[in-house]
Short mmCIF file of C-alpha atoms and ligand atoms in Angstrom, two decimals:
data_model
loop_
_atom_site.label_atom_id
_atom_site.label_comp_id
_atom_site.label_asym_id
_atom_site.label_seq_id
_atom_site.Cartn_x
_atom_site.Cartn_y
_atom_site.Cartn_z
CA MET A 577 31.64 11.33 95.56
CA SER A 578 29.86 8.17 94.45
CA ASN A 579 29.19 7.63 91.00
CA GLN A 580 25.05 7.56 91.74
CA GLN A 581 25.51 10.73 93.56
CA LEU A 582 27.24 12.13 90.45
CA GLN A 583 24.28 10.84 88.06
CA GLN A 584 21.94 12.82 90.25
CA ARG A 585 23.92 16.12 90.05
CA LYS A 586 24.49 15.23 86.30
CA ALA A 587 20.67 15.14 85.48
CA ALA A 588 19.61 18.32 87.67
CA ALA A 589 22.62 20.33 85.91
CA THR A 590 23.10 19.25 82.23
CA PRO A 591 20.58 18.44 79.40
CA ARG A 592 19.55 15.56 78.28
CA GLY A 593 20.70 16.36 74.69
CA VAL A 594 24.16 15.80 75.80
CA GLY A 595 23.80 12.16 75.54
CA VAL A 596 26.01 9.99 77.66
CA MET A 597 26.76 6.49 77.35
CA CYS A 598 28.27 5.50 80.76
CA GLY A 599 26.99 5.81 84.25
CA PHE A 600 30.24 5.95 85.97
CA TYR A 601 32.62 9.05 86.17
CA ALA A 602 36.21 8.96 84.99
CA GLU A 603 39.05 9.58 87.91
CA ARG A 604 42.22 8.88 85.95
CA ALA A 605 43.13 6.90 82.70
CA LYS A 606 46.49 5.71 81.29
CA ASN A 607 46.98 4.15 77.92
CA ALA A 608 43.99 1.65 77.54
CA GLU A 609 42.93 1.75 81.13
CA LEU A 610 40.59 4.07 82.84
CA TRP A 611 39.48 4.13 86.56
CA ASP A 612 36.17 5.52 87.68
CA VAL A 613 35.50 7.53 90.80
CA GLU A 614 34.96 4.42 92.82
CA GLY A 615 38.00 2.77 91.79
CA ASN A 616 36.63 0.42 89.05
CA ARG A 617 39.10 -0.48 86.10
CA TYR A 618 37.74 -0.40 82.67
CA ILE A 619 39.72 -1.24 79.56
CA ASP A 620 38.76 1.48 76.80
CA PHE A 621 38.13 0.45 73.55
CA ALA A 622 36.15 3.61 72.86
CA GLY A 623 39.51 6.21 72.74
CA GLY A 624 37.08 9.24 73.68
CA ILE A 625 35.31 8.18 69.99
CA GLY A 626 38.96 7.93 68.13
CA VAL A 627 40.91 10.41 69.94
CA LEU A 628 43.50 8.24 71.48
CA ASN A 629 45.45 6.26 68.71
CA THR A 630 48.45 6.75 71.03
CA GLY A 631 46.53 5.84 74.28
CA HIS A 632 45.37 8.07 77.43
CA LEU A 633 48.28 10.45 78.44
CA HIS A 634 51.24 8.99 76.36
CA ASP A 635 54.26 10.11 78.26
CA LYS A 636 56.01 11.75 75.51
CA VAL A 637 52.62 13.80 74.92
CA GLN A 638 52.04 14.82 78.23
CA ALA A 639 55.80 15.99 78.61
CA ALA A 640 55.22 17.99 75.33
CA VAL A 641 52.46 19.64 76.80
CA ALA A 642 53.56 20.30 80.08
CA GLU A 643 56.85 21.74 78.59
CA GLN A 644 54.81 23.95 76.15
CA LEU A 645 52.54 24.97 79.34
CA ASN A 646 55.67 26.42 81.21
CA LYS A 647 55.99 28.62 77.94
CA PHE A 648 52.68 30.15 77.25
CA SER A 649 49.17 28.52 76.90
CA HIS A 650 47.65 31.03 74.67
CA THR A 651 48.15 34.06 72.45
CA CYS A 652 45.60 33.64 69.72
CA TYR A 653 47.76 32.43 66.60
CA GLN A 654 45.97 35.36 64.69
CA VAL A 655 47.31 38.11 67.04
CA VAL A 656 50.39 36.68 68.22
CA PRO A 657 51.67 33.79 65.95
CA TYR A 658 54.12 31.07 67.05
CA GLU A 659 56.49 28.69 65.57
CA LEU A 660 54.43 25.44 66.64
CA TYR A 661 51.52 26.20 64.44
CA VAL A 662 54.03 26.70 61.45
CA GLU A 663 56.06 23.64 62.42
CA VAL A 664 53.02 21.31 62.60
CA ALA A 665 51.52 22.85 59.32
CA GLU A 666 54.64 21.90 57.34
CA GLN A 667 54.64 18.42 58.85
CA LEU A 668 51.19 17.52 57.90
CA ASN A 669 51.75 19.37 54.34
CA ALA A 670 54.76 16.91 53.84
CA LEU A 671 52.81 13.95 55.26
CA THR A 672 49.20 14.22 53.82
CA PRO A 673 49.08 12.31 50.29
CA GLY A 674 48.95 14.84 47.42
CA ASP A 675 52.07 15.60 45.07
CA TYR A 676 51.22 19.11 45.13
CA ALA A 677 52.07 22.13 47.37
CA LYS A 678 49.97 22.58 50.42
CA LYS A 679 49.01 24.27 53.30
CA THR A 680 47.37 23.86 56.53
CA ALA A 681 45.11 25.86 59.06
CA PHE A 682 44.30 24.65 62.40
CA PHE A 683 40.91 24.76 64.29
CA SER A 684 39.75 22.92 67.79
CA THR A 685 37.07 20.47 66.63
CA GLY A 686 36.33 18.07 63.54
CA ALA A 687 32.85 20.15 62.76
CA GLU A 688 34.98 23.17 62.38
CA ALA A 689 37.63 21.56 60.12
CA VAL A 690 34.61 20.55 58.05
CA GLU A 691 32.99 24.16 58.17
CA ASN A 692 36.25 25.55 57.12
CA ALA A 693 36.78 23.03 54.20
CA ILE A 694 33.51 24.11 52.82
CA LYS A 695 34.16 27.74 53.25
CA VAL A 696 37.49 27.25 51.27
CA ALA A 697 35.87 25.24 48.53
CA ARG A 698 33.13 27.89 47.88
CA ALA A 699 35.51 30.54 48.28
CA ALA A 700 37.97 28.69 45.69
CA THR A 701 35.42 27.68 43.28
CA GLY A 702 32.84 30.65 43.39
CA ARG A 703 30.14 28.02 43.50
CA SER A 704 27.79 27.25 46.44
CA GLY A 705 26.60 23.26 45.79
CA VAL A 706 27.84 20.61 48.06
CA ILE A 707 27.17 16.92 47.78
CA ALA A 708 27.42 14.52 50.87
CA PHE A 709 26.52 11.13 51.39
CA GLY A 710 23.57 8.88 53.41
CA GLY A 711 25.23 7.55 56.36
CA GLY A 712 28.02 10.19 56.41
CA PHE A 713 28.60 12.21 59.68
CA HIS A 714 30.39 15.54 59.75
CA GLY A 715 29.44 16.98 62.75
CA ARG A 716 26.88 19.22 65.03
CA THR A 717 27.40 22.64 63.61
CA MET A 718 24.68 23.95 61.15
CA MET A 719 27.02 22.94 58.23
CA GLY A 720 27.99 19.93 59.91
CA MET A 721 24.32 18.75 60.42
CA ALA A 722 23.39 19.73 57.03
CA LEU A 723 26.13 17.49 55.38
CA THR A 724 25.67 14.44 57.83
CA GLY A 725 23.57 11.87 56.28
CA LYS A 726 21.48 10.29 59.31
CA VAL A 727 18.48 12.24 60.93
CA ALA A 728 18.23 10.54 64.15
CA PRO A 729 19.57 11.92 66.64
CA TYR A 730 21.58 14.76 64.96
CA LYS A 731 19.17 16.79 63.22
CA ILE A 732 15.72 15.92 64.82
CA GLY A 733 14.31 19.44 65.77
CA PHE A 734 17.47 21.75 64.38
CA GLY A 735 16.47 22.71 60.76
CA PRO A 736 16.30 24.83 58.69
CA PHE A 737 19.78 23.62 57.61
CA PRO A 738 22.22 25.57 55.02
CA ALA A 739 20.71 25.34 51.70
CA ASP A 740 22.63 23.86 48.55
CA ILE A 741 23.51 20.40 50.34
CA TYR A 742 22.75 17.37 48.41
CA HIS A 743 22.99 13.80 49.43
CA GLY A 744 24.38 10.77 47.20
CA LEU A 745 24.14 7.02 48.23
CA TYR A 746 27.38 5.48 49.80
CA PRO A 747 28.25 2.21 48.50
CA ASN A 748 27.47 -0.37 51.15
CA ALA A 749 27.52 -4.12 49.62
CA LEU A 750 25.90 -5.45 52.74
CA HIS A 751 23.05 -2.84 52.44
CA GLY A 752 22.58 -3.36 48.77
CA VAL A 753 24.22 -0.35 47.60
CA SER A 754 26.59 -1.01 44.87
CA ILE A 755 29.47 1.32 43.50
CA ALA A 756 27.08 2.00 40.31
CA ASP A 757 23.98 2.47 42.27
CA SER A 758 25.99 5.26 44.29
CA LEU A 759 27.51 6.73 41.27
CA THR A 760 23.88 6.52 39.49
CA SER A 761 22.74 8.57 42.57
CA LEU A 762 25.16 11.45 41.90
CA GLU A 763 24.08 11.39 38.13
CA ARG A 764 20.50 11.69 39.33
CA LEU A 765 21.60 14.61 41.70
CA PHE A 766 23.07 16.24 38.45
CA LYS A 767 19.54 15.67 36.40
CA TYR A 768 16.99 16.62 39.32
CA ASP A 769 18.95 18.98 41.61
CA ILE A 770 21.87 20.96 40.91
CA GLU A 771 24.03 21.35 37.54
CA PRO A 772 27.72 19.92 38.00
CA SER A 773 29.09 23.46 37.36
CA ARG A 774 27.61 24.85 40.51
CA VAL A 775 28.99 22.38 42.79
CA ALA A 776 31.89 23.47 44.87
CA ALA A 777 32.70 20.06 46.36
CA ILE A 778 32.11 16.54 47.00
CA ILE A 779 32.68 15.79 50.77
CA PHE A 780 33.06 11.85 51.72
CA GLU A 781 34.77 9.71 54.53
CA PRO A 782 37.12 7.16 53.08
CA VAL A 783 35.76 5.09 55.77
CA GLN A 784 32.14 6.21 57.30
CA GLY A 785 32.91 6.42 61.02
CA GLU A 786 29.48 6.85 62.86
CA GLY A 787 27.82 5.32 59.63
CA GLY A 788 29.31 1.89 60.48
CA PHE A 789 33.01 1.69 59.60
CA VAL A 790 32.33 1.29 56.18
CA PRO A 791 35.44 1.35 53.94
CA ALA A 792 35.02 3.25 50.70
CA PRO A 793 35.87 0.89 47.88
CA THR A 794 38.71 1.86 45.77
CA GLU A 795 37.02 1.98 42.23
CA TRP A 796 34.75 4.23 43.92
CA VAL A 797 37.14 6.66 45.27
CA LYS A 798 38.87 6.82 41.93
CA ALA A 799 35.32 7.39 40.24
CA LEU A 800 34.72 10.12 42.75
CA ARG A 801 38.00 11.56 41.95
CA ALA A 802 37.43 11.37 38.03
CA LEU A 803 33.82 12.90 38.42
CA CYS A 804 35.31 15.85 40.09
CA ASP A 805 37.99 16.65 37.49
CA GLN A 806 35.68 16.29 34.84
CA HIS A 807 33.34 19.15 36.43
CA GLY A 808 35.73 21.11 38.18
CA ILE A 809 34.65 20.01 41.63
CA LEU A 810 36.91 19.93 44.82
CA LEU A 811 37.21 16.54 46.11
CA ILE A 812 37.27 16.72 50.23
CA ALA A 813 38.42 13.91 52.18
CA ASP A 814 36.84 13.71 55.94
CA GLU A 815 39.62 12.09 57.77
CA VAL A 816 38.41 13.19 61.14
CA GLN A 817 37.79 9.83 62.43
CA ALA A 818 39.82 7.58 59.79
CA GLY A 819 43.04 9.48 59.99
CA PHE A 820 46.23 9.34 62.14
CA ALA A 821 47.18 5.71 61.89
CA ARG A 822 43.69 4.05 62.60
CA THR A 823 43.53 2.12 59.43
CA GLY A 824 47.50 1.25 59.32
CA LYS A 825 48.37 3.94 57.13
CA LEU A 826 48.62 7.49 58.53
CA PHE A 827 46.01 8.88 56.39
CA ALA A 828 42.84 6.42 55.25
CA MET A 829 43.30 8.15 51.39
CA GLU A 830 46.81 6.48 50.97
CA HIS A 831 44.60 3.01 50.39
CA PHE A 832 43.36 4.54 47.32
CA GLY A 833 45.87 5.71 45.37
CA VAL A 834 44.39 9.23 44.75
CA ALA A 835 44.55 12.22 46.51
CA PRO A 836 41.85 14.80 47.66
CA ASP A 837 41.78 18.56 46.95
CA LEU A 838 41.18 19.07 50.82
CA MET A 839 41.39 16.93 53.98
CA THR A 840 39.86 17.23 57.45
CA LEU A 841 41.75 15.92 60.38
CA ALA A 842 40.90 16.10 64.02
CA LYS A 843 40.66 13.53 67.11
CA SER A 844 43.88 11.26 67.10
CA LEU A 845 45.81 14.15 65.57
CA ALA A 846 46.49 15.56 69.18
CA GLY A 847 46.11 12.64 71.37
CA GLY A 848 43.46 13.87 73.55
CA PHE A 849 43.96 17.62 73.18
CA PRO A 850 41.38 19.74 71.11
CA LEU A 851 42.92 20.10 67.63
CA ALA A 852 41.70 20.06 64.13
CA ALA A 853 43.21 20.78 60.74
CA LEU A 854 42.38 21.49 57.38
CA VAL A 855 44.90 20.59 54.70
CA GLY A 856 44.72 21.44 51.07
CA LYS A 857 46.08 22.68 47.90
CA ALA A 858 47.86 25.74 48.41
CA GLU A 859 46.03 27.85 46.03
CA LEU A 860 42.70 26.81 47.22
CA MET A 861 43.77 27.21 50.69
CA ASP A 862 44.59 31.13 50.13
CA ALA A 863 41.08 31.72 48.47
CA PRO A 864 39.61 33.22 51.52
CA ALA A 865 40.93 36.63 52.16
CA PRO A 866 42.96 37.21 55.37
CA GLY A 867 40.57 37.10 58.44
CA GLY A 868 38.26 35.05 56.83
CA LEU A 869 39.60 31.56 58.56
CA GLY A 870 40.73 31.44 62.25
CA GLY A 871 39.14 31.46 65.58
CA THR A 872 40.10 32.51 69.19
CA TYR A 873 41.35 29.10 70.09
CA ALA A 874 42.06 27.92 66.76
CA GLY A 875 45.63 25.95 66.63
CA SER A 876 46.10 26.14 70.67
CA PRO A 877 49.84 25.90 71.33
CA LEU A 878 48.96 22.85 73.82
CA ALA A 879 47.30 20.96 71.35
CA LEU A 880 50.03 21.63 68.79
CA ALA A 881 52.71 20.45 71.31
CA ALA A 882 50.30 17.23 71.80
CA ALA A 883 50.12 16.72 67.80
CA LYS A 884 53.75 17.27 67.24
CA ALA A 885 54.88 14.80 69.93
CA VAL A 886 51.95 12.21 68.64
CA ILE A 887 53.26 12.46 65.02
CA SER A 888 56.92 11.12 66.62
CA VAL A 889 55.41 8.46 68.60
CA ILE A 890 53.35 7.16 65.56
CA GLN A 891 56.84 6.77 63.74
CA GLU A 892 59.14 5.88 66.68
CA GLU A 893 56.61 3.19 67.92
CA LYS A 894 55.50 1.90 64.55
CA LEU A 895 52.02 2.40 65.23
CA LEU A 896 51.00 1.68 61.31
CA GLU A 897 52.50 -2.03 61.63
CA ARG A 898 50.87 -2.18 65.40
CA ALA A 899 47.44 -1.06 63.80
CA ASN A 900 47.43 -4.00 61.00
CA ARG A 901 48.75 -6.25 63.50
CA LEU A 902 46.12 -5.65 66.20
CA GLY A 903 43.42 -5.07 63.74
CA GLU A 904 44.42 -8.79 61.86
CA GLU A 905 44.33 -10.40 65.29
CA LEU A 906 40.77 -8.84 66.10
CA LYS A 907 39.04 -9.56 62.95
CA GLU A 908 40.41 -13.40 63.22
CA LYS A 909 38.90 -13.40 66.68
CA LEU A 910 35.54 -12.02 65.44
CA HIS A 911 36.00 -14.65 62.39
CA GLY A 912 36.16 -17.42 65.01
CA LEU A 913 33.27 -16.35 66.80
CA LYS A 914 30.63 -16.49 63.40
CA GLN A 915 29.60 -20.18 64.08
CA ALA A 916 28.75 -19.21 67.96
CA VAL A 917 27.41 -16.10 67.31
CA PRO A 918 24.63 -16.60 64.21
CA GLN A 919 24.05 -12.41 64.68
CA ILE A 920 27.38 -11.81 63.10
CA ALA A 921 26.94 -10.46 59.56
CA GLU A 922 30.22 -9.05 58.55
CA VAL A 923 33.46 -8.62 59.87
CA ARG A 924 35.44 -5.45 58.00
CA GLY A 925 37.53 -2.90 58.22
CA LEU A 926 41.04 -1.40 57.32
CA GLY A 927 44.03 -1.51 59.72
CA ALA A 928 42.55 -1.37 63.30
CA MET A 929 39.39 0.71 62.05
CA ILE A 930 37.24 -2.63 62.60
CA ALA A 931 33.71 -3.38 63.10
CA VAL A 932 31.44 -6.02 63.47
CA GLU A 933 27.63 -5.85 62.05
CA PHE A 934 25.07 -7.96 63.66
CA ASN A 935 21.71 -8.92 61.98
CA LYS A 936 18.94 -11.22 63.07
CA PRO A 937 20.05 -14.79 62.50
CA GLY A 938 19.49 -16.01 59.09
CA SER A 939 18.05 -12.51 57.73
CA HIS A 940 19.12 -9.27 56.58
CA GLU A 941 17.38 -7.51 59.48
CA PRO A 942 19.48 -5.26 61.75
CA ASP A 943 19.76 -6.21 65.13
CA ALA A 944 20.17 -3.07 67.08
CA GLU A 945 18.82 -4.84 70.08
CA PHE A 946 21.59 -7.49 70.04
CA THR A 947 24.22 -5.07 69.50
CA LYS A 948 23.33 -2.81 72.63
CA LYS A 949 23.36 -6.18 74.65
CA VAL A 950 26.95 -6.93 73.77
CA GLN A 951 27.87 -3.56 74.43
CA GLN A 952 26.23 -3.74 77.68
CA LYS A 953 27.41 -7.16 78.95
CA ALA A 954 30.98 -5.87 77.57
CA LEU A 955 30.67 -2.69 79.96
CA GLU A 956 29.74 -4.70 83.05
CA SER A 957 32.72 -6.80 82.66
CA GLY A 958 34.74 -3.71 82.10
CA LEU A 959 35.22 -3.26 78.55
CA ILE A 960 34.32 0.22 76.83
CA LEU A 961 32.80 -0.57 73.34
CA LEU A 962 31.21 1.72 71.04
CA THR A 963 28.37 1.09 68.58
CA CYS A 964 27.57 2.86 65.22
CA GLY A 965 25.81 2.44 61.89
CA THR A 966 22.87 3.88 60.39
CA TYR A 967 20.78 1.05 62.03
CA ALA A 968 22.68 1.04 65.24
CA ASN A 969 23.65 -2.50 64.82
CA VAL A 970 27.30 -2.29 64.45
CA VAL A 971 30.15 -2.55 67.18
CA ARG A 972 33.38 -0.40 66.22
CA PHE A 973 36.81 -0.90 68.23
CA LEU A 974 38.85 2.09 68.76
CA PHE A 975 41.38 1.06 70.98
CA PRO A 976 44.43 2.77 71.64
CA LEU A 977 47.17 1.57 69.08
CA THR A 978 49.64 1.44 72.08
CA ILE A 979 47.65 -0.85 73.88
CA GLU A 980 49.75 -3.29 75.90
CA ASP A 981 49.54 -6.88 74.71
CA SER A 982 48.37 -8.59 77.85
CA VAL A 983 45.54 -5.70 78.16
CA PHE A 984 44.65 -6.36 74.63
CA GLN A 985 44.24 -10.47 75.12
CA GLU A 986 42.18 -9.57 78.24
CA ALA A 987 39.80 -7.25 76.28
CA LEU A 988 39.49 -9.92 73.64
CA ALA A 989 38.38 -12.39 76.22
CA LYS A 990 36.00 -10.01 77.43
CA LEU A 991 34.55 -9.49 74.07
CA ASP A 992 34.40 -13.21 73.22
CA ALA A 993 32.30 -13.55 76.47
CA ALA A 994 30.08 -10.62 75.79
CA LEU A 995 29.47 -12.10 72.09
CA ARG A 996 28.45 -15.55 73.36
CA ALA A 997 26.41 -14.36 76.57
C1 PLP B 2182 34.20 12.05 60.02
C2 PLP B 2182 33.87 13.05 61.09
N1 PLP B 2182 33.77 14.29 60.78
C3 PLP B 2182 33.49 15.32 61.68
C4 PLP B 2182 33.12 14.74 63.08
C5 PLP B 2182 33.06 16.04 63.91
O1 PLP B 2182 34.22 16.03 64.85
P1 PLP B 2182 33.99 16.77 66.36
O2 PLP B 2182 32.92 16.11 67.13
O3 PLP B 2182 35.20 16.91 66.73
O4 PLP B 2182 33.09 18.28 65.98
C6 PLP B 2182 33.23 13.50 63.39
C7 PLP B 2182 33.17 13.07 64.96
O5 PLP B 2182 32.71 12.07 65.03
C8 PLP B 2182 33.48 12.51 62.36
O6 PLP B 2182 33.62 11.23 62.76
#
């Protein structure tokens, strides 16, 4: 079946709301490479949107899932439990930042982890208000959409959303939002909209993902922590995209020297299998009554087997160091292109969570058109790139940290050509 035939079947059988970037169909993939149904090869710098820090079908992940598949694929943990759930929870409790007793619950998607973070925060505090940030993305469920700070395309036509959700400004120097501006926006919410004693949680991304790969300034994260402590508000770090070695640390929060009360994880946690986790202070996690948390597929044994393998691969293959090294190399490449590509407004990121933002030359005007062209040119040459950002003028890089050096160099050459074209 050709790509074109599949495109026709897709148009007839599936809704346009499930927007699809590529016009070709995956046949197989390994590490950082992917082949379509016509045998064309691509280098995958999207990683299924940040899911493949350990690459497509890492041998150890594949073997762990195959082994589990020979035992059982599903019991529903809430009916008949299994050791893997407890074991990976123990690992995450030990690995995540925060010098306090923790507990972990598993789910299937990032949005579900976010939903449950809010449920736990509300149950633990007896308060309802939640503050999120402009430019943030937290998923496509009702609460996920309510928390998300980007209207198009995520919220259009889907309201009304759950009540008592407010948005502050996320600091972004390039867009003229200082740390002080952000903190003032929170003070204003407390003046205009909701008293702090009714706020259950502040949820933020340590590095905004969909919003443009914008790292939070350390001073701001510390100020958020202090504000939460002052008012008895819980701090939730949404690490769904930034977590699991992407930023050169296992968790992005490790860059800031303060710990959140609750943390959401998903994506690269399970190397391509659907798994999400909510990790938090034990007493908070125990606030909901038995039966209040869970889900039929929540904590799939196959995905947990994958997660256990991912954790050991990150350690064995020293992927934190590799994230930093590859990230530096990519940054150097992009900095070196500034002269030839005047649209480059900023190169930024932590570890391998790198982005390049484009403005019209000599102005502060976002250049979404140029960004799209770079993405298209790269794709034509066999390199899959993702865009992001409130103004769709950012290219983000989500290559596997396990990518072979030769494939990485090949991709940098394709990127160079796409940017100069
Ligand atoms: C920070 C963040 N939170 C939540 C989500 C939602 O995750 P999922 O798409 O698995 O529901 C995403 C997805 O991109 C994300 O980047």
